[in-house]
Each structure stands twice: as C-alpha cells, then as structure tokens.
Amino acid sequence: MLIETEATPNPATVKFLPGRIVMGSGTRDFASPEEAEASPLADALFGLGDVTGVFFGSDFISVTIAPGAQWSDVKPDILAILLDHFSADMPLFAPGSAAGISVPADEDSFSDDPEDAEIVEQIRDLIDTRVRPAVANDGGDIIYRGFDKGTVYLKMQGACSGCPSSTATLKNGIEQLLKHYVPEVTEVRAV
C-alpha cells in the first residue's frame, strides 16, 4: 500500500492520501486529544505528541503539527500509523452505543432568519459546489454557520484552520464569489 502526501497552503499541515475512501460522507475534525478518543486512528496520531490537529476528508487525512515540530521528524511516524491502520482495515471510529454518544452544542452556529431562506439556499449551494471542493484539495473544509444582516459566517477546518493564507482565501476568494452571485452578501467572517 502506498500513501501519498501533499503539501497544503498551511505549512503546519500535510495532506495524506491513502488511495481509498476515508469518510464515506461528511468530514470530521479533531482539534484535541480528547476529541480524538472517538477514533483509534486520530487517537494514535495525537499519541505522537507533536500532532495538534487531525482532519478526515472523503479520501484524505490532514495532520497538523505543533509550532517548532519538524515534518522530517514526524512524517515517518504518521505514515507508519496510517499504513498499519489502512492495511489492517481497522475501523475509523471506536464502536459504541447510543448511550455513549453526546453531540456538543454548536456555540458558533447562528439561527438564520426564515425570511432569508432563499439567500441562505444560494449561499449554501455556492459553498457546497464551488468552495468546498477547492478547499478539500488543500486538505481542509469550510462549513456554513450562518447568515445575518449581510454577513456570512463560516467555520474553517483541517488545513484551513490556522492557515496563514486563510484570511486572504476568505476575503479575496470566498467573499468575492458570494458577493458576485448573491448581492445581499456584504461580508464573510470566520468563526
């Protein structure tokens, strides 16, 4: 089995491509060792010590390392963990019962005004068809969080979270795209 790697715009994050589906649908972002306990793979990656973020995309895993850590030191260990995991066809998530599942409240989500339903639908469609595929190529994801008085709120995940160029991507890319197609949009903000 060969696992390819790709650099991302975020120098602290590398995208790993195992050549198979990682998440059948959706994405999952792990920002702490505690969150990673839900996945044996994410837990093992955080166990390396220098890993500060793990993101599962459709066919990739993005791994973020701590400031001061060197990819030349960490990458071989990450590749070994990924190779072991995928070669053994291990589950991505730990088994559990419904009693053990809790969904945290989304504190950075906004309630959309029902009068803005058509605008919100246009925004979501543009994000899903134009923005998310491009961002996935860079090892991340952008999630719609709300629309309020002309401002679109988005959450950045994976390689996009903490990326030095994320502000430019938001302002020069996403904001311009949304303003062009949806005149009601005046600004885009990360939450």
mmCIF file of C-alpha atoms in Angstrom:
data_model
loop_
_atom_site.group_PDB
_atom_site.id
_atom_site.type_symbol
_atom_site.label_atom_id
_atom_site.label_comp_id
_atom_site.label_asym_id
_atom_site.label_seq_id
_atom_site.Cartn_x
_atom_site.Cartn_y
_atom_site.Cartn_z
ATOM 1 C CA MET A 1 0.000 0.000 0.000
ATOM 2 C CA LEU A 2 1.273 3.459 -0.929
ATOM 3 C CA ILE A 3 0.237 6.569 0.973
ATOM 4 C CA GLU A 4 0.868 9.762 -0.952
ATOM 5 C CA THR A 5 1.454 13.110 0.699
ATOM 6 C CA GLU A 6 0.696 16.629 -0.467
ATOM 7 C CA ALA A 7 1.764 19.947 0.958
ATOM 8 C CA THR A 8 -1.027 22.361 1.838
ATOM 9 C CA PRO A 9 -1.029 26.174 1.956
ATOM 10 C CA ASN A 10 -0.679 25.785 5.737
ATOM 11 C CA PRO A 11 2.974 24.851 6.414
ATOM 12 C CA ALA A 12 1.972 23.130 9.670
ATOM 13 C CA THR A 13 -0.418 20.761 7.836
ATOM 14 C CA VAL A 14 0.219 17.929 5.380
ATOM 15 C CA LYS A 15 -2.455 16.032 3.459
ATOM 16 C CA PHE A 16 -2.089 12.224 3.426
ATOM 17 C CA LEU A 17 -3.832 10.230 0.650
ATOM 18 C CA PRO A 18 -4.202 6.508 1.390
ATOM 19 C CA GLY A 19 -5.672 5.740 -2.056
ATOM 20 C CA ARG A 20 -9.072 4.767 -0.658
ATOM 21 C CA ILE A 21 -12.167 6.318 0.866
ATOM 22 C CA VAL A 22 -11.569 7.678 4.364
ATOM 23 C CA MET A 23 -15.016 9.133 5.155
ATOM 24 C CA GLY A 24 -17.911 7.790 3.099
ATOM 25 C CA SER A 25 -19.797 11.031 3.703
ATOM 26 C CA GLY A 26 -19.103 14.212 5.602
ATOM 27 C CA THR A 27 -15.882 15.199 7.336
ATOM 28 C CA ARG A 28 -14.556 15.048 10.891
ATOM 29 C CA ASP A 29 -12.206 17.488 12.599
ATOM 30 C CA PHE A 30 -10.258 16.609 15.765
ATOM 31 C CA ALA A 31 -8.710 19.608 17.498
ATOM 32 C CA SER A 32 -7.623 17.922 20.734
ATOM 33 C CA PRO A 33 -6.548 14.537 22.112
ATOM 34 C CA GLU A 34 -9.851 14.333 23.995
ATOM 35 C CA GLU A 35 -11.859 14.687 20.769
ATOM 36 C CA ALA A 36 -9.583 12.129 19.102
ATOM 37 C CA GLU A 37 -10.591 9.405 21.577
ATOM 38 C CA ALA A 38 -13.606 8.734 19.313
ATOM 39 C CA SER A 39 -11.268 7.420 16.598
ATOM 40 C CA PRO A 40 -8.470 4.874 17.077
ATOM 41 C CA LEU A 41 -6.646 6.435 14.109
ATOM 42 C CA ALA A 42 -6.907 10.036 15.326
ATOM 43 C CA ASP A 43 -6.017 8.909 18.855
ATOM 44 C CA ALA A 44 -2.869 7.156 17.610
ATOM 45 C CA LEU A 45 -1.836 10.239 15.631
ATOM 46 C CA PHE A 46 -2.299 12.545 18.632
ATOM 47 C CA GLY A 47 -0.331 9.995 20.659
ATOM 48 C CA LEU A 48 2.790 11.019 18.742
ATOM 49 C CA GLY A 49 2.911 14.181 20.837
ATOM 50 C CA ASP A 50 3.668 16.698 18.086
ATOM 51 C CA VAL A 51 0.245 16.388 16.430
ATOM 52 C CA THR A 52 -2.200 19.221 17.239
ATOM 53 C CA GLY A 53 -4.935 18.511 14.693
ATOM 54 C CA VAL A 54 -6.352 15.668 12.595
ATOM 55 C CA PHE A 55 -8.975 16.074 9.886
ATOM 56 C CA PHE A 56 -10.714 13.272 7.963
ATOM 57 C CA GLY A 57 -11.908 14.167 4.463
ATOM 58 C CA SER A 58 -13.513 11.970 1.828
ATOM 59 C CA ASP A 59 -10.244 10.446 0.599
ATOM 60 C CA PHE A 60 -7.580 12.100 2.742
ATOM 61 C CA ILE A 61 -6.348 12.767 6.260
ATOM 62 C CA SER A 62 -4.847 16.160 7.074
ATOM 63 C CA VAL A 63 -2.461 16.271 10.006
ATOM 64 C CA THR A 64 -1.306 19.473 11.715
ATOM 65 C CA ILE A 65 1.819 19.579 13.866
ATOM 66 C CA ALA A 66 2.793 21.904 16.704
ATOM 67 C CA PRO A 67 4.923 25.007 16.209
ATOM 68 C CA GLY A 68 8.574 24.011 16.397
ATOM 69 C CA ALA A 69 7.945 20.413 15.329
ATOM 70 C CA GLN A 70 9.654 19.316 12.117
ATOM 71 C CA TRP A 71 7.899 17.347 9.375
ATOM 72 C CA SER A 72 11.106 15.408 8.712
ATOM 73 C CA ASP A 73 10.871 14.031 12.271
ATOM 74 C CA VAL A 74 7.099 13.404 12.418
ATOM 75 C CA LYS A 75 6.125 12.299 8.901
ATOM 76 C CA PRO A 76 7.669 8.774 9.045
ATOM 77 C CA ASP A 77 5.733 8.013 12.257
ATOM 78 C CA ILE A 78 2.490 9.349 10.795
ATOM 79 C CA LEU A 79 2.962 7.269 7.638
ATOM 80 C CA ALA A 80 3.616 4.153 9.748
ATOM 81 C CA ILE A 81 0.413 4.687 11.752
ATOM 82 C CA LEU A 82 -1.640 5.302 8.601
ATOM 83 C CA LEU A 83 -0.129 2.290 6.826
ATOM 84 C CA ASP A 84 -0.850 -0.003 9.788
ATOM 85 C CA HIS A 85 -4.398 1.326 10.127
ATOM 86 C CA PHE A 86 -5.412 1.004 6.480
ATOM 87 C CA SER A 87 -3.533 -2.248 5.801
ATOM 88 C CA ALA A 88 -5.386 -3.904 8.679
ATOM 89 C CA ASP A 89 -8.756 -2.405 7.589
ATOM 90 C CA MET A 90 -9.272 -1.072 11.085
ATOM 91 C CA PRO A 91 -12.422 0.941 11.869
ATOM 92 C CA LEU A 92 -12.170 4.708 11.651
ATOM 93 C CA PHE A 93 -14.272 5.209 14.787
ATOM 94 C CA ALA A 94 -14.470 3.335 18.067
ATOM 95 C CA PRO A 95 -17.623 1.237 18.437
ATOM 96 C CA GLY A 96 -20.108 2.480 20.994
ATOM 97 C CA SER A 97 -23.715 2.535 21.976
ATOM 98 C CA ALA A 98 -26.111 5.408 21.546
ATOM 99 C CA ALA A 99 -25.891 5.946 25.313
ATOM 100 C CA GLY A 100 -22.251 6.949 24.951
ATOM 101 C CA ILE A 101 -22.809 9.498 22.216
ATOM 102 C CA SER A 102 -23.215 13.144 23.018
ATOM 103 C CA VAL A 103 -23.360 15.887 20.441
ATOM 104 C CA PRO A 104 -21.956 19.141 21.796
ATOM 105 C CA ALA A 105 -23.948 22.287 21.208
ATOM 106 C CA ASP A 106 -22.689 24.282 18.267
ATOM 107 C CA GLU A 107 -21.750 27.507 20.012
ATOM 108 C CA ASP A 108 -20.544 29.091 16.784
ATOM 109 C CA SER A 109 -23.733 28.483 14.820
ATOM 110 C CA PHE A 110 -26.339 31.160 14.129
ATOM 111 C CA SER A 111 -30.068 30.893 13.576
ATOM 112 C CA ASP A 112 -30.956 32.003 10.074
ATOM 113 C CA ASP A 113 -33.919 34.334 9.636
ATOM 114 C CA PRO A 114 -36.686 32.410 7.803
ATOM 115 C CA GLU A 115 -37.110 35.465 5.542
ATOM 116 C CA ASP A 116 -33.546 34.866 4.283
ATOM 117 C CA ALA A 117 -34.251 31.240 3.299
ATOM 118 C CA GLU A 118 -33.743 31.829 -0.440
ATOM 119 C CA ILE A 119 -30.497 33.768 0.128
ATOM 120 C CA VAL A 120 -29.208 31.098 2.520
ATOM 121 C CA GLU A 121 -30.008 28.380 -0.014
ATOM 122 C CA GLN A 122 -27.979 30.233 -2.682
ATOM 123 C CA ILE A 123 -25.062 30.709 -0.268
ATOM 124 C CA ARG A 124 -25.075 27.048 0.806
ATOM 125 C CA ASP A 125 -25.237 25.897 -2.812
ATOM 126 C CA LEU A 126 -22.235 28.048 -3.795
ATOM 127 C CA ILE A 127 -20.247 26.865 -0.786
ATOM 128 C CA ASP A 128 -21.050 23.198 -1.468
ATOM 129 C CA THR A 129 -20.436 23.303 -5.236
ATOM 130 C CA ARG A 130 -17.659 25.886 -5.636
ATOM 131 C CA VAL A 131 -15.861 26.457 -2.344
ATOM 132 C CA ARG A 132 -15.731 23.124 -0.502
ATOM 133 C CA PRO A 133 -14.283 21.091 -3.415
ATOM 134 C CA ALA A 134 -11.482 23.640 -3.869
ATOM 135 C CA VAL A 135 -10.743 23.773 -0.143
ATOM 136 C CA ALA A 136 -10.742 19.953 0.081
ATOM 137 C CA ASN A 137 -7.928 19.960 -2.496
ATOM 138 C CA ASP A 138 -5.901 21.905 0.081
ATOM 139 C CA GLY A 139 -6.682 19.431 2.874
ATOM 140 C CA GLY A 140 -9.488 21.225 4.664
ATOM 141 C CA ASP A 141 -13.141 22.094 4.739
ATOM 142 C CA ILE A 142 -15.344 25.135 5.217
ATOM 143 C CA ILE A 143 -18.661 24.762 6.988
ATOM 144 C CA TYR A 144 -21.560 27.208 6.697
ATOM 145 C CA ARG A 145 -22.539 28.545 10.143
ATOM 146 C CA GLY A 146 -24.995 31.339 9.409
ATOM 147 C CA PHE A 147 -26.130 34.463 7.603
ATOM 148 C CA ASP A 148 -27.051 37.635 9.477
ATOM 149 C CA LYS A 149 -27.577 41.161 8.089
ATOM 150 C CA GLY A 150 -25.373 40.588 5.033
ATOM 151 C CA THR A 151 -22.605 38.721 6.856
ATOM 152 C CA VAL A 152 -21.883 35.058 6.121
ATOM 153 C CA TYR A 153 -20.258 33.107 8.959
ATOM 154 C CA LEU A 154 -18.049 30.141 8.069
ATOM 155 C CA LYS A 155 -16.022 27.683 10.128
ATOM 156 C CA MET A 156 -12.656 26.593 8.765
ATOM 157 C CA GLN A 157 -11.434 23.045 9.451
ATOM 158 C CA GLY A 158 -8.427 20.874 8.722
ATOM 159 C CA ALA A 159 -5.584 22.601 6.892
ATOM 160 C CA CYS A 160 -7.703 25.775 6.632
ATOM 161 C CA SER A 161 -7.858 26.252 10.381
ATOM 162 C CA GLY A 162 -4.907 28.391 11.385
ATOM 163 C CA CYS A 163 -3.558 28.652 7.840
ATOM 164 C CA PRO A 164 -1.661 31.896 7.212
ATOM 165 C CA SER A 165 -3.456 32.375 3.879
ATOM 166 C CA SER A 166 -6.962 31.650 5.224
ATOM 167 C CA THR A 167 -7.820 35.348 5.636
ATOM 168 C CA ALA A 168 -6.865 36.005 2.017
ATOM 169 C CA THR A 169 -8.892 32.973 0.919
ATOM 170 C CA LEU A 170 -11.923 34.265 2.818
ATOM 171 C CA LYS A 171 -11.688 37.873 1.645
ATOM 172 C CA ASN A 172 -10.284 37.563 -1.877
ATOM 173 C CA GLY A 173 -11.840 34.266 -2.835
ATOM 174 C CA ILE A 174 -14.972 33.256 -0.985
ATOM 175 C CA GLU A 175 -16.249 36.736 -0.144
ATOM 176 C CA GLN A 176 -15.834 37.944 -3.740
ATOM 177 C CA LEU A 177 -17.537 34.822 -5.124
ATOM 178 C CA LEU A 178 -20.510 35.139 -2.777
ATOM 179 C CA LYS A 179 -20.864 38.907 -3.343
ATOM 180 C CA HIS A 180 -20.846 38.334 -7.105
ATOM 181 C CA TYR A 181 -23.616 35.721 -7.105
ATOM 182 C CA VAL A 182 -25.571 36.843 -4.021
ATOM 183 C CA PRO A 183 -25.776 40.667 -3.884
ATOM 184 C CA GLU A 184 -27.209 40.538 -0.343
ATOM 185 C CA VAL A 185 -23.810 39.314 0.947
ATOM 186 C CA THR A 186 -21.668 42.183 2.228
ATOM 187 C CA GLU A 187 -19.012 40.322 4.222
ATOM 188 C CA VAL A 188 -17.673 36.862 5.095
ATOM 189 C CA ARG A 189 -16.273 36.099 8.555
ATOM 190 C CA ALA A 190 -14.608 33.057 10.092
ATOM 191 C CA VAL A 191 -15.935 31.791 13.427
#
